[in-house]
Structures are given as C-alpha cells and as structure tokens.
mmCIF file of C-alpha atoms in Angstrom:
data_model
loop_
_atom_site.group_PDB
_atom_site.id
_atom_site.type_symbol
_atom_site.label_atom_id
_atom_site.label_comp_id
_atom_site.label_asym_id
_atom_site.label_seq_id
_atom_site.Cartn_x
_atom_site.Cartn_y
_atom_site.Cartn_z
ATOM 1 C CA UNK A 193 68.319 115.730 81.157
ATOM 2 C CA UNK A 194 66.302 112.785 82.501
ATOM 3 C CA UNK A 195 68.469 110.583 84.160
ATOM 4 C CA UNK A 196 67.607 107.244 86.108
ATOM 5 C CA UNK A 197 70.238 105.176 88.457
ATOM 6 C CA UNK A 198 69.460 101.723 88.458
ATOM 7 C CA UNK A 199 70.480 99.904 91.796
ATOM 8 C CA UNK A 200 69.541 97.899 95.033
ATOM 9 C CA UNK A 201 69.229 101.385 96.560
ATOM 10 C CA UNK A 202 68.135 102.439 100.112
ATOM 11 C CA UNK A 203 68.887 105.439 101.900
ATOM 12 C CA UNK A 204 70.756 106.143 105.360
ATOM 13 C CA UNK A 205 73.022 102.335 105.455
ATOM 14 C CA UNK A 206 76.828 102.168 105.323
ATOM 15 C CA UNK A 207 76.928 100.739 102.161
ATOM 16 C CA UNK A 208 79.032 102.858 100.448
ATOM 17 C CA UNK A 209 78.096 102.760 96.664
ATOM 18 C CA UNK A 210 74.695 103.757 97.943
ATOM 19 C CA UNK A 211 75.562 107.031 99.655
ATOM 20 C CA UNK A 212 77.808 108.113 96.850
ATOM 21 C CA UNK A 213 75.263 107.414 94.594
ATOM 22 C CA UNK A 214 72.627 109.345 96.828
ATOM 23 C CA UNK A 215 75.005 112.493 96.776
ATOM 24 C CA UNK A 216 75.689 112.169 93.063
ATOM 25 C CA UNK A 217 71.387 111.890 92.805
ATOM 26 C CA UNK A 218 71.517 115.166 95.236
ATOM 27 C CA UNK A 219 73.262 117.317 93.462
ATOM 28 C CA UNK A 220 72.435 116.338 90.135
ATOM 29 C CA UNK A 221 68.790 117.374 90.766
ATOM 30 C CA UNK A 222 70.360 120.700 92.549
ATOM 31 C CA UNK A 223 71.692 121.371 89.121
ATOM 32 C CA UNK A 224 68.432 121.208 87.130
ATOM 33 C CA UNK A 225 67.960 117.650 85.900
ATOM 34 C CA UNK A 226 65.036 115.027 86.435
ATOM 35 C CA UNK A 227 66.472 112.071 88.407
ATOM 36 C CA UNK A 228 65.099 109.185 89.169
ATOM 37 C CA UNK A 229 66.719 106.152 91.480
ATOM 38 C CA UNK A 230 64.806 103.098 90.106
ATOM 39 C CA UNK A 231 65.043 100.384 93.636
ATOM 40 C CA UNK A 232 65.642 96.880 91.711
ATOM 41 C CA UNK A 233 64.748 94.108 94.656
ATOM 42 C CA UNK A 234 62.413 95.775 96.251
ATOM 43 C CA UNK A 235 59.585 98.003 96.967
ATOM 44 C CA UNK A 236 60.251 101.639 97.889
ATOM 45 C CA UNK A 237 58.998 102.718 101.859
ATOM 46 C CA UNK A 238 56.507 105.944 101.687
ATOM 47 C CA UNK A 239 59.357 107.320 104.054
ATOM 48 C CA UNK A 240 62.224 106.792 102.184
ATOM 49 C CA UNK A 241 59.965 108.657 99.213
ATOM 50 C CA UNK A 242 59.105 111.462 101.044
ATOM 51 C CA UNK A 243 62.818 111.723 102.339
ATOM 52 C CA UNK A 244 64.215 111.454 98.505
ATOM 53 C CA UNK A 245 61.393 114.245 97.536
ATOM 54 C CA UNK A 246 63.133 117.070 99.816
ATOM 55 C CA UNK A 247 65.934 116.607 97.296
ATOM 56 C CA UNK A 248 64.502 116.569 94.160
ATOM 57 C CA UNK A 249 64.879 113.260 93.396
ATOM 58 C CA UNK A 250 62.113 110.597 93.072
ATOM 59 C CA UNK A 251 62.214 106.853 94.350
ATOM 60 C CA UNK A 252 60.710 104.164 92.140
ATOM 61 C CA UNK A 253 60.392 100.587 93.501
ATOM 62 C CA UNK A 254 60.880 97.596 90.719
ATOM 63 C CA UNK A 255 60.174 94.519 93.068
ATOM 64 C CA UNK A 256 61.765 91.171 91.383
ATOM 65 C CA UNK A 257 63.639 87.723 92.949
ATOM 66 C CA UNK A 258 67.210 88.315 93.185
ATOM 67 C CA UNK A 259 67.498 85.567 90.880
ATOM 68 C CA UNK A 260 64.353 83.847 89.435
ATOM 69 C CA UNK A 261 63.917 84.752 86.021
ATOM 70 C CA UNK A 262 66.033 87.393 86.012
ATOM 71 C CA UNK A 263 66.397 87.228 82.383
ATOM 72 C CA UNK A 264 62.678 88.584 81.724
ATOM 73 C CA UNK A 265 59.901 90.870 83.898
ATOM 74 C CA UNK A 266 56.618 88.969 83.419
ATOM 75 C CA UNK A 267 55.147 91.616 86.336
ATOM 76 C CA UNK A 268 55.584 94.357 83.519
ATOM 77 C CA UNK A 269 56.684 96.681 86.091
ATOM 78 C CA UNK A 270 60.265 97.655 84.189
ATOM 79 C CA UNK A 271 58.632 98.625 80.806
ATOM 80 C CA UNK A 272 55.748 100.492 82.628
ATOM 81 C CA UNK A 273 58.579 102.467 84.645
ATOM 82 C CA UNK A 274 60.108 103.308 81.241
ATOM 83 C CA UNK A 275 57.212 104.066 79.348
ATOM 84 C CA UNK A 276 56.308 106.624 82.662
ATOM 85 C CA UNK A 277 60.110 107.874 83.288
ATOM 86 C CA UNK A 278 61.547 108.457 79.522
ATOM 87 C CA UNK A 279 64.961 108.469 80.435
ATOM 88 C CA UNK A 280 67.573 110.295 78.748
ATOM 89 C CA UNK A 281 69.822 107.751 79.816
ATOM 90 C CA UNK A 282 70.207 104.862 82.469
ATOM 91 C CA UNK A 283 72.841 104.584 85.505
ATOM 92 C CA UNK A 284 73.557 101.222 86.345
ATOM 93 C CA UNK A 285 75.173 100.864 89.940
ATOM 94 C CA UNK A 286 77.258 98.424 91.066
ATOM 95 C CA UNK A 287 77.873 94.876 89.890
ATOM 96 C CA UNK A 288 76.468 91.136 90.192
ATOM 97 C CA UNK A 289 72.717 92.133 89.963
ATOM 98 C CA UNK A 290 71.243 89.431 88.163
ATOM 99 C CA UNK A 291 68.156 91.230 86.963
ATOM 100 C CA UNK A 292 70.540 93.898 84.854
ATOM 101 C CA UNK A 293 70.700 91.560 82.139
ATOM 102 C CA UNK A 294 66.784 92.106 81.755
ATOM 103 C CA UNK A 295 67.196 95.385 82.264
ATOM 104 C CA UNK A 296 70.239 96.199 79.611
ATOM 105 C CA UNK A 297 68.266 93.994 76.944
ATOM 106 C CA UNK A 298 64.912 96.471 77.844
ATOM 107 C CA UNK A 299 67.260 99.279 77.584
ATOM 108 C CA UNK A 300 68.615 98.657 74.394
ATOM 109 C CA UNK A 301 66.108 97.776 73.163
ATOM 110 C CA UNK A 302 64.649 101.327 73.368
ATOM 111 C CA UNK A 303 67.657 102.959 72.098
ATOM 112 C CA UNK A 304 68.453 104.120 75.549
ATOM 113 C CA UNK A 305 72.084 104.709 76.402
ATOM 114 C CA UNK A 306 73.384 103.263 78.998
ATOM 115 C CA UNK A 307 76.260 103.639 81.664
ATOM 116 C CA UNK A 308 77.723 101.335 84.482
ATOM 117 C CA UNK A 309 79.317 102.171 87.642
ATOM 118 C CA UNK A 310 81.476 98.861 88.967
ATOM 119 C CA UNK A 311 82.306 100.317 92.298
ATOM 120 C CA UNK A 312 85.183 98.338 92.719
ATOM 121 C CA UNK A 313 83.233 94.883 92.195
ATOM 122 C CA UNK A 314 85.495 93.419 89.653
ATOM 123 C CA UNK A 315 88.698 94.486 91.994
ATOM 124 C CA UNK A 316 91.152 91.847 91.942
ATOM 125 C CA UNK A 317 90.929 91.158 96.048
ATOM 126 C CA UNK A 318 87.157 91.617 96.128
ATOM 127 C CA UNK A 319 87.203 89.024 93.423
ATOM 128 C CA UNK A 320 89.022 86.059 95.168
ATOM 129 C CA UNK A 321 86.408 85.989 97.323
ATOM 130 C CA UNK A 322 83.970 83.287 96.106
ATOM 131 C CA UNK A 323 86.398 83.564 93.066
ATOM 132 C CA UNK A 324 85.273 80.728 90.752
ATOM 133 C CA UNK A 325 81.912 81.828 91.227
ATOM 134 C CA UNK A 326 82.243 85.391 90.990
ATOM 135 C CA UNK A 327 84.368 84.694 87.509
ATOM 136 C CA UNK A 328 81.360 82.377 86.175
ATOM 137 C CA UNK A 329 78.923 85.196 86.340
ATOM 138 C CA UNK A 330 80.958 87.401 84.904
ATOM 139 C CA UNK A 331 81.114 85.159 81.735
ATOM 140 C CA UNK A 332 77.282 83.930 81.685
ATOM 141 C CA UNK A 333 75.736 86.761 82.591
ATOM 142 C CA UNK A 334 77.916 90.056 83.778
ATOM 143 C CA UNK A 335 79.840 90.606 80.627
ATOM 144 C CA UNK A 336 76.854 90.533 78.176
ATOM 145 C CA UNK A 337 75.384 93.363 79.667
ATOM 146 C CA UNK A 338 79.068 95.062 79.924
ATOM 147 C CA UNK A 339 79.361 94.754 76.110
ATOM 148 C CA UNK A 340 75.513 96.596 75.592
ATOM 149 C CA UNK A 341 76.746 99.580 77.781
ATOM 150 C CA UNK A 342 77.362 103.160 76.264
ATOM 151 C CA UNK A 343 80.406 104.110 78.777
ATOM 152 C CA UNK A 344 82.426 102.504 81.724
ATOM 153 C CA UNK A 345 82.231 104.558 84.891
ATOM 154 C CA UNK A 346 85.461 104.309 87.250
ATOM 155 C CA UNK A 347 85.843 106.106 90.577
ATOM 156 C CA UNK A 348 89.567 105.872 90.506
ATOM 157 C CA UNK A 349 92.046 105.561 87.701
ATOM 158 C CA UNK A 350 93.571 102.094 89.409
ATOM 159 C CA UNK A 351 89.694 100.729 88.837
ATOM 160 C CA UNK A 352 89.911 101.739 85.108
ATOM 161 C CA UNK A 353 93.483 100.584 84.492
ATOM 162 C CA UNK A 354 92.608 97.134 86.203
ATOM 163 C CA UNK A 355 89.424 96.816 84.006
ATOM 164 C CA UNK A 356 91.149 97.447 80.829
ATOM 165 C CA UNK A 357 93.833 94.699 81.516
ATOM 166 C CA UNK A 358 91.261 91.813 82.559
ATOM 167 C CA UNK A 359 88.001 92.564 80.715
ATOM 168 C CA UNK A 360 89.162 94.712 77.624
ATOM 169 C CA UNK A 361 89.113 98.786 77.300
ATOM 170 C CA UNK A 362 85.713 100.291 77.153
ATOM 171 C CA UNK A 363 84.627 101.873 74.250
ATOM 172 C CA UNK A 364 83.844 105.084 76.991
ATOM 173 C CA UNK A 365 85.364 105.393 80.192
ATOM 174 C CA UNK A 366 85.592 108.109 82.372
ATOM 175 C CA UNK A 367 87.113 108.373 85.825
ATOM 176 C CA UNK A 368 85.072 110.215 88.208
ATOM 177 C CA UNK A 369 85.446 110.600 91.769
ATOM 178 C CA UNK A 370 82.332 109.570 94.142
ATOM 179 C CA UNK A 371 80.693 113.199 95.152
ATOM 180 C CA UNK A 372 81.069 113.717 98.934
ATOM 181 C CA UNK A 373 79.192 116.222 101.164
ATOM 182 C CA UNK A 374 80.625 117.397 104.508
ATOM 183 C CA UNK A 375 77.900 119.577 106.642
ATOM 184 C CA UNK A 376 78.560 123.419 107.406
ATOM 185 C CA UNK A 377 79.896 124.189 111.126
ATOM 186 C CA UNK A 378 81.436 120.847 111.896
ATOM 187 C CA UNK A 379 85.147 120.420 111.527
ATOM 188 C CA UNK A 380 88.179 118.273 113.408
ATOM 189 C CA UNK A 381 88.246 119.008 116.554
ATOM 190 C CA UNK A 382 92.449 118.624 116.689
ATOM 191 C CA UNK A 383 95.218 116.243 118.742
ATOM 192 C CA UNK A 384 93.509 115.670 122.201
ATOM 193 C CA UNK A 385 96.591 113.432 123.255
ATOM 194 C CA UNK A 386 99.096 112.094 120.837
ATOM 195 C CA UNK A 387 100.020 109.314 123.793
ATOM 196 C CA UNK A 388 96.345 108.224 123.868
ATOM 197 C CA UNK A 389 95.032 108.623 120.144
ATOM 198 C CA UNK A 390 91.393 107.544 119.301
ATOM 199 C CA UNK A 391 91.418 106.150 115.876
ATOM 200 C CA UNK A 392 88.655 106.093 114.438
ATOM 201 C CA UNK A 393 86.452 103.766 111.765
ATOM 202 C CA UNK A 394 83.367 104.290 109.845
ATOM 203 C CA UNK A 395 81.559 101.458 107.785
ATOM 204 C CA UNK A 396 80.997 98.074 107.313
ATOM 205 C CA UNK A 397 82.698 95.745 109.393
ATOM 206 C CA UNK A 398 84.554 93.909 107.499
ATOM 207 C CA UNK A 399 87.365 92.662 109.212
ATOM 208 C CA UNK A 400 89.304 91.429 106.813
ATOM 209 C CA UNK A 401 89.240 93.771 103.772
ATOM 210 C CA UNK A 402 88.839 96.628 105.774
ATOM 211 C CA UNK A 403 91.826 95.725 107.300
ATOM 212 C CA UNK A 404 90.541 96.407 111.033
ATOM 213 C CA UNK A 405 92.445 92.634 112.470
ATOM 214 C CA UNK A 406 95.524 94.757 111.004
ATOM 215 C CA UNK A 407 94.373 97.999 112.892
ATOM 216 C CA UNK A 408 94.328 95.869 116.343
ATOM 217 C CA UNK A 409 97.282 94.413 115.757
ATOM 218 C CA UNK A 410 99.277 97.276 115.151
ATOM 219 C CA UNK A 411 97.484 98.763 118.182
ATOM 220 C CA UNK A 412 98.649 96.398 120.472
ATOM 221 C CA UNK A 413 102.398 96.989 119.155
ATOM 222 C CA UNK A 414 101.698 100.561 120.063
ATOM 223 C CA UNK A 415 100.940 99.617 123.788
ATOM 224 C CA UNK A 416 103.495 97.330 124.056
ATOM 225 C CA UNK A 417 105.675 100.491 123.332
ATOM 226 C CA UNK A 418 103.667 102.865 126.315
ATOM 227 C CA UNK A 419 101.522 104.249 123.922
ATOM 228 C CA UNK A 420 97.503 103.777 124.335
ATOM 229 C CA UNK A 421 95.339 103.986 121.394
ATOM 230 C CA UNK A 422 92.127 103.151 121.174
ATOM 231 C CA UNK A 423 90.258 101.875 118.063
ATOM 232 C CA UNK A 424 86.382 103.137 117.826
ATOM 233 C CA UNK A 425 84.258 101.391 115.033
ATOM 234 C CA UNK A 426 80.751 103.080 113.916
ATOM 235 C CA UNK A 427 78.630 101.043 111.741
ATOM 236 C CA UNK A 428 76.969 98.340 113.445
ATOM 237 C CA UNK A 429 77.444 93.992 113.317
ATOM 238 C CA UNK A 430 75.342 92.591 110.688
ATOM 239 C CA UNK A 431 74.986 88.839 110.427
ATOM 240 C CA UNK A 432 77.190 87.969 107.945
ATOM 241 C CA UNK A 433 80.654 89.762 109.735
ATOM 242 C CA UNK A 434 79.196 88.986 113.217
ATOM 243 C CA UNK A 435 81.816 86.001 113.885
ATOM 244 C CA UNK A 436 84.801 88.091 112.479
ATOM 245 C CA UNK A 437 84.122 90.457 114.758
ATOM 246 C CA UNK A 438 84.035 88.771 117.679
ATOM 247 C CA UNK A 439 86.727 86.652 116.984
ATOM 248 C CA UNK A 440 88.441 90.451 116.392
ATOM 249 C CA UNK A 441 87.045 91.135 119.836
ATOM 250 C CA UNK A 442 88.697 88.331 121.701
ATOM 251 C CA UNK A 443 91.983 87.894 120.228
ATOM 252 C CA UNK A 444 92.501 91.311 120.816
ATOM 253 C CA UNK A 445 90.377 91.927 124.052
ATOM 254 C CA UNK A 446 93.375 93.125 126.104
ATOM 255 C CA UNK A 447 93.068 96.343 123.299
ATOM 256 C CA UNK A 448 90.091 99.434 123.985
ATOM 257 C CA UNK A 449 87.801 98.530 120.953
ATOM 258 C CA UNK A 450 84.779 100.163 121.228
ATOM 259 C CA UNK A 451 81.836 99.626 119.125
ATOM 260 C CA UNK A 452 79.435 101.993 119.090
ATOM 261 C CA UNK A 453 76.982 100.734 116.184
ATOM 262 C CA UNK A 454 75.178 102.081 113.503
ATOM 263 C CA UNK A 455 75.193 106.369 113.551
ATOM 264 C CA UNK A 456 74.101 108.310 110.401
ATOM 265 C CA UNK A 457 73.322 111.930 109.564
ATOM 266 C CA UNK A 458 74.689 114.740 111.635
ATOM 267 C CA UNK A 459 75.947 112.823 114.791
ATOM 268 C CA UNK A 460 78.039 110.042 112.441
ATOM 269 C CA UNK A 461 80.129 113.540 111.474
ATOM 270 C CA UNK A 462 80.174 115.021 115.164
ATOM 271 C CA UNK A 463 81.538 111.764 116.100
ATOM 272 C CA UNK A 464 84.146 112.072 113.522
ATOM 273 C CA UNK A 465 85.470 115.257 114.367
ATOM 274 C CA UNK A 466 85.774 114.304 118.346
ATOM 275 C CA UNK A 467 88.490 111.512 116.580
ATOM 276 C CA UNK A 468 92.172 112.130 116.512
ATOM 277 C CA UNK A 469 92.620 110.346 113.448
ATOM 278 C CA UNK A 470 90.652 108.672 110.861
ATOM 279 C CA UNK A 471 92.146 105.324 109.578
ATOM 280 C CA UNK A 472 91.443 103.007 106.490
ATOM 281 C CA UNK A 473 93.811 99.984 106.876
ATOM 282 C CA UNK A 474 91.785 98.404 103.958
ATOM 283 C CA UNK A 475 93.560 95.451 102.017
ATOM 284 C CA UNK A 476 91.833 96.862 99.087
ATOM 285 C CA UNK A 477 89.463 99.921 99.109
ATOM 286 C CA UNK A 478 88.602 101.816 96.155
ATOM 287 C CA UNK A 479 87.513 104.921 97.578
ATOM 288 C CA UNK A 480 86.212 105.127 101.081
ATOM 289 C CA UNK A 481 83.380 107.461 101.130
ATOM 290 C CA UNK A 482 83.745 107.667 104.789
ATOM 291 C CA UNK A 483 87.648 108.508 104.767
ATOM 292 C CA UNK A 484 86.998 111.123 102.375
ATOM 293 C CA UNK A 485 83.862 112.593 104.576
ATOM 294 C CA UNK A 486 86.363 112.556 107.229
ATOM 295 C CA UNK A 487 89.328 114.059 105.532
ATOM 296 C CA UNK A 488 86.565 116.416 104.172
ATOM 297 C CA UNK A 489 86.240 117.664 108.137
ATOM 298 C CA UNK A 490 89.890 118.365 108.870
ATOM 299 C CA UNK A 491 90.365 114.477 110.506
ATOM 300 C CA UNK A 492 94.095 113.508 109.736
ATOM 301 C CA UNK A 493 93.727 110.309 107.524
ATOM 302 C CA UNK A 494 95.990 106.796 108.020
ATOM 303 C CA UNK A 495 95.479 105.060 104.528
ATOM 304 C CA UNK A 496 96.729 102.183 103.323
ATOM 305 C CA UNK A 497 99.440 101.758 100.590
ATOM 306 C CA UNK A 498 96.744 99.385 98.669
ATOM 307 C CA UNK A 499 94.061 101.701 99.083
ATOM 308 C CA UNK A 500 93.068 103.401 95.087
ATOM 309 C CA UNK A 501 93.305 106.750 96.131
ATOM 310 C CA UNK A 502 96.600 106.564 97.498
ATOM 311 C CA UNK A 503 98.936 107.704 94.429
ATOM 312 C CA UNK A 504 96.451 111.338 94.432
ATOM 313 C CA UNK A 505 96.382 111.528 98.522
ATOM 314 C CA UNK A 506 100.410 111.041 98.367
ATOM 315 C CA UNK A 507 101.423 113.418 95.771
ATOM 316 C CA UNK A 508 99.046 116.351 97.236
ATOM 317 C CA UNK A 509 100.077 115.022 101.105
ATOM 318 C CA UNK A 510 96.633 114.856 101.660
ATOM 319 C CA UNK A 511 97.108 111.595 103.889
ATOM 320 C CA UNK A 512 99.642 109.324 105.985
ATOM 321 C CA UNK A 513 100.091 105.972 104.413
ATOM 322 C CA UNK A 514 100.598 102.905 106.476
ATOM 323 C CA UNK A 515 101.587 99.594 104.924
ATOM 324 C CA UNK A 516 99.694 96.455 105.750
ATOM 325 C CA UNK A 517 102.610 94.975 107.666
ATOM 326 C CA UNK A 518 101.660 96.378 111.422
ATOM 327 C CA UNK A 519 105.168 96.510 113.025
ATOM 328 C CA UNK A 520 105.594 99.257 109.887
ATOM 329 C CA UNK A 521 102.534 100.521 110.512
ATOM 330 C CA UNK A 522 103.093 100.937 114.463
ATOM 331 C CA UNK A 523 107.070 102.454 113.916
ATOM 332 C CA UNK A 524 105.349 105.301 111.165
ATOM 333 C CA UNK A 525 102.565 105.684 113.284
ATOM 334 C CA UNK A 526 104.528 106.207 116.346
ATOM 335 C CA UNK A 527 106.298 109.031 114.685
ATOM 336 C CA UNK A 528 103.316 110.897 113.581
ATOM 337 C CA UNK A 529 102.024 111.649 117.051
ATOM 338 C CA UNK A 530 105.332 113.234 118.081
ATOM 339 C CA UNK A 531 104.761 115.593 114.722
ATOM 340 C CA UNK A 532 101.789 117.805 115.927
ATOM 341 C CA UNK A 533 102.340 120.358 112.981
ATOM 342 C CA UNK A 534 102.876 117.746 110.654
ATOM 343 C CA UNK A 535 99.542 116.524 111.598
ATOM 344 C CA UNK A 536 97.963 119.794 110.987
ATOM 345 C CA UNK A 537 99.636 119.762 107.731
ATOM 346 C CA UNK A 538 98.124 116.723 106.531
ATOM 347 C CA UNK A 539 94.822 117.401 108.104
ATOM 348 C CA UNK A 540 94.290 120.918 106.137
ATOM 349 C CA UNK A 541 95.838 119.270 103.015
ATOM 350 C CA UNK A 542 93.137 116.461 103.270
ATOM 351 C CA UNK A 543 90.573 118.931 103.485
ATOM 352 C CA UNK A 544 91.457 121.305 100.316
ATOM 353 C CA UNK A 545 91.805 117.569 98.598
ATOM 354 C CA UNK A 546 88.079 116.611 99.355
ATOM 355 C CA UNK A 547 86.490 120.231 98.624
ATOM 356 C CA UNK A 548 88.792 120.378 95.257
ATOM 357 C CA UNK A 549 88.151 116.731 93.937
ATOM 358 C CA UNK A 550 84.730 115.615 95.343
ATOM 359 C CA UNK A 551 82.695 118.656 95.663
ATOM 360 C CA UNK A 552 79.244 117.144 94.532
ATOM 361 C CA UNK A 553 78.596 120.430 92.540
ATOM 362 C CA UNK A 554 82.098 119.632 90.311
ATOM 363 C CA UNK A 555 81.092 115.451 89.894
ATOM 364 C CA UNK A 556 77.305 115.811 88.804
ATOM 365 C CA UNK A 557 79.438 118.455 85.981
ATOM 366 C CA UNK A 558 81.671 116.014 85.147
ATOM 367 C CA UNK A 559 78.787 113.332 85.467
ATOM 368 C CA UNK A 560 76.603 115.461 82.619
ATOM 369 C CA UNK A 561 79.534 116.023 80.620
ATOM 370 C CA UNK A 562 80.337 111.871 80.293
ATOM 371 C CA UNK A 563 76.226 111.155 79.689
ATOM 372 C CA UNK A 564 76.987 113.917 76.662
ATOM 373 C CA UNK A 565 79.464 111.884 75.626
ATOM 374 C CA UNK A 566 77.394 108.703 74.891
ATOM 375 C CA UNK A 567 75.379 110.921 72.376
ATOM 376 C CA UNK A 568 78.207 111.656 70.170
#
C-alpha cells in the first residue's frame, strides 16, 4: 500500500503529533508499505531526508504561505507530488492547516481516499483558547474538508465520543492508539528516595495545560509537610511559553525546578529512567506520547483525572491519578512514597500497558486494517 501523511512535519521536536506520527511512518514501512510524509509549510533539509531514508520512509517538501491562497497551489508543486507519489490513500495530521482545504479538494478530486488524524485539536479545553476564532475556522474552512474525508482517526475513545457530540459521527472512525517505541537495555532505574522524589516532565512547556503551575504548587505543599521533591522539565523555552515560565519560575522559586532544555534520542530516555516518577498534571491531554514512553520504561506514572487515557490506565492500574486540586494531589501523593511495592506495582503494570496497547508493530496493523476500510 502507498500511503502518504500529510502534515507540518519535522523530525526530532517535542511536538507530540509529530513523533507519533514518525513512529506510526516507522513501522509502517517496517511492515512492507511505501510511505511517504509530504512536509506542507516548508521545504524538507537534505538531513532530515537522509535521516527519514534509514527508515524506509521518504520526506517530500510542499513549500506554501501558511495562509495566502491556501485555497489553490499556483506553484504546481501538490499535483506534481501526486502525479510522482500515487497514493493509495492520504493521512492528514493534525488540525487548523489552512492549506488542507486545497489539498482535500486535489484529493478528491483524484478519487483518493482520505483520512484525518485531529490529535486532540478540536478538544473542548484546547478549544477555548482563542475560542471564537478557533470555532470560525472550523465553520469556513475546517469542516468542509472534514465532510470530504473517508474516515475519522481518534487516538482515544474520549476524542471520538467528544467529536461525535459537537461535530456529528463520522461516517468511519476508528480509535487507535499513537504507536510508541521504547529503546532495548534502558529501563526505570527504581525509588532512589521516596522523601526526596524527582518528578519528572517531558515536552512542551506549557504551563497551563500541561498543568506544570499545578505540579509546583502541589510541590510546595509537599515541603511544607518535610517532604522535598523536586520537579525536572526537559524540553526547552520557546518564545511563545517563555513568560509562563518564568512567571512559573518566580512564584515558585523557593521550589528545586530544574530545567534542563531540549534532549532527544537516547539520552531524553536515560534521563527518564534516572526519574522517580513521571508526572502529567495536564488540564487536558489526550495522550502524552512522552508519559507513555516513560511508562513504556518501567517510570511509575502521576496522571491526571482529565487526562484521555485515564479510564484504560485506571482499570488495568497502569498509573496513579492525581486530581487537579493540589492539596489532593499532595495528600495521594504523599501516600504513594510510603508504598514502595505499590509503586513497583504500578510501574510493571504501566509497562505491560504500553508494550500491549502501543507496540508500533500492533498500530501500523490496526492502521492498514482502517485504510482497508475506506475501500469497502
């Protein structure tokens, strides 16, 4: 099957939707198909290329203005790609990319199927952010190209149900977890010292959905009781959440936050298992592909109640959830760490859950099985 993911792609950031997309693109070409991630924005680096070529999977660059004329492609570039490519079918990733609207039209136009992936872009709390704006493109522009797709894909059943109450059921929908790899040899290192835990985050720093001012909060409760955790974040400040975090910073500078910046590949998962616990205090989060790469290690996971995955990680105990109210968060929390084989529990529970549910071999199945589908 030829198979080409449409997106703002790049390899190695924290961005999320683009390293589940780039394990999904992995092991798809491990299992035999042609796949193709098709860069919309921008041109493709001869290093990034080369890098996607060990894999089996081939870069294309489709330069275009994020906005101006996003309805057509007078470069040409688009239909070339297509004409070169012949897809089987087309992966759209992600949401509020003006230039799909082009691009469904094109597709549709050639009797190519097509499926999107929202990637928990149309949440409910991601979309009160800039709401009225967010809720305008979805009318003018967003839900024109929903209503051309061949399937819906959902990364959590929460994501679907939430979909089908706001915007109408698809006519296909499948929920498919995000693949996750975890590297051979590296695994959780275990409790150093349950009255000095280092907590651990991975990702984007975004204070406020990611829920890191409730982290620090609930932190300091913990010290005010004798205990001393300390909150390491991996992922780096970029412009736009460089005044939430130092705002984070000073309110809470009495509190060992330690920022240690951007770290990918093989050290980002040494560095997780050295933690004591991973935690995702997220006001919303609809997977977490670096919770799950942790839980995938052995690191005991601290999720929050909102957090998608929740209902699954609670009925296989694959997790602790916290609530978003940090005086709860701090009493439960405080009561883990005097639970060392509960811990252990969790942590080898959170493991099975990763290799069982994410195992990039079992999505890029499921993955063929739903392109199938949009044949039928």
């Amino acid at each position: 099957m030829r198979i080409v993911h449409i997106c703002p792609f790049k390899i190695g950031t924290t961005n999320g939707s683009y390293n589940a997309l780039w394990s999904l693109a992995k092991a798809q070409a491990a299992a035999g198909e042609t796949v193709t991630i098709m860069r919309v924005g921008k041109p493709v680096s001869e290093e990034q290329r080369e890098l996607a070529a060990v894999h089996g999977v081939k870069l294309a660059g489709f330069p275009c203005d994020r906005w101006r004329n996003f309805w057509s492609d007078p470069s040409g570039v688009f239909e070339r790609l297509l004409g070169e490519l012949r897809p089987d079918v087309a992966h759209l990733q992600y949401v509020r990319v003006p230039k799909y609207r082009y691009i469904a039209r094109a597709l549709k136009r050639r009797d190519i199927p097509f499926v999107i992936s929202t990637h928990g872009g149309l949440n409910p709390t991601e979309m009160r952010r800039r709401g009225a704006r967010k809720k305008i493109y979805w009318k003018l522009v967003e839900s024109g190209v929903h209503k051309l797709a061949a399937g819906i894909h959902f990364v959590s059943q929460a994501e679907h149900d939430y979909y089908a109450r706001n915007y109408g059921a698809p006519h296909r929908a499948a929920v498919i977890h995000n693949a996750v790899e975890v590297p051979p040899g590296i695994a959780w290192k275990g409790l150093r010292d349950a009255a000095a835990p280092k907590l651990a985050f991975f990702g984007r720093y975004d204070i406020w959905t990611k829920g890191l001012d409730l982290t620090a909060e609930t932190m300091r409760l913990l010290w005010k009781q004798g205990l001393k955790p300390e909150l390491h974040m991996y992922g780096g400040i970029n412009e736009r959440f460089a005044g939430q975090v130092r705002d984070l910073m000073e309110k809470y500078r009495e509190i060992p936050i330690v920022d240690h910046g951007l770290v990918l590949g093989e050290r980002k998962f040494r560095a997780m298992a050295e933690c004591d616990f991973y935690i995702q205090h997220s006001r919303f989060e609809l997977f977490g592909m670096s919770l799950v790469e942790a839980m995938g290690l052995g690191v005991p996971a601290l999720v929050s109640s909102t957090s998608d995955l929740m209902p699954e990680l609670r009925q296989s105990r694959a997790a602790f959830e916290i609530p978003l109210i940090p005086e709860r968060a701090a009493e439960i929390l405080s009561a883990i760490l005097k639970d060392r084989d509960k811990i252990a529990q969790v942590a080898g529970a959170g493991r099975r859950w990763t290799q069982q549910e994410c195992s990039p071999d079992s999505i890029a199945r499921k993955m063929r099985e739903f392109y199938q589908e949009l044949y039928v």
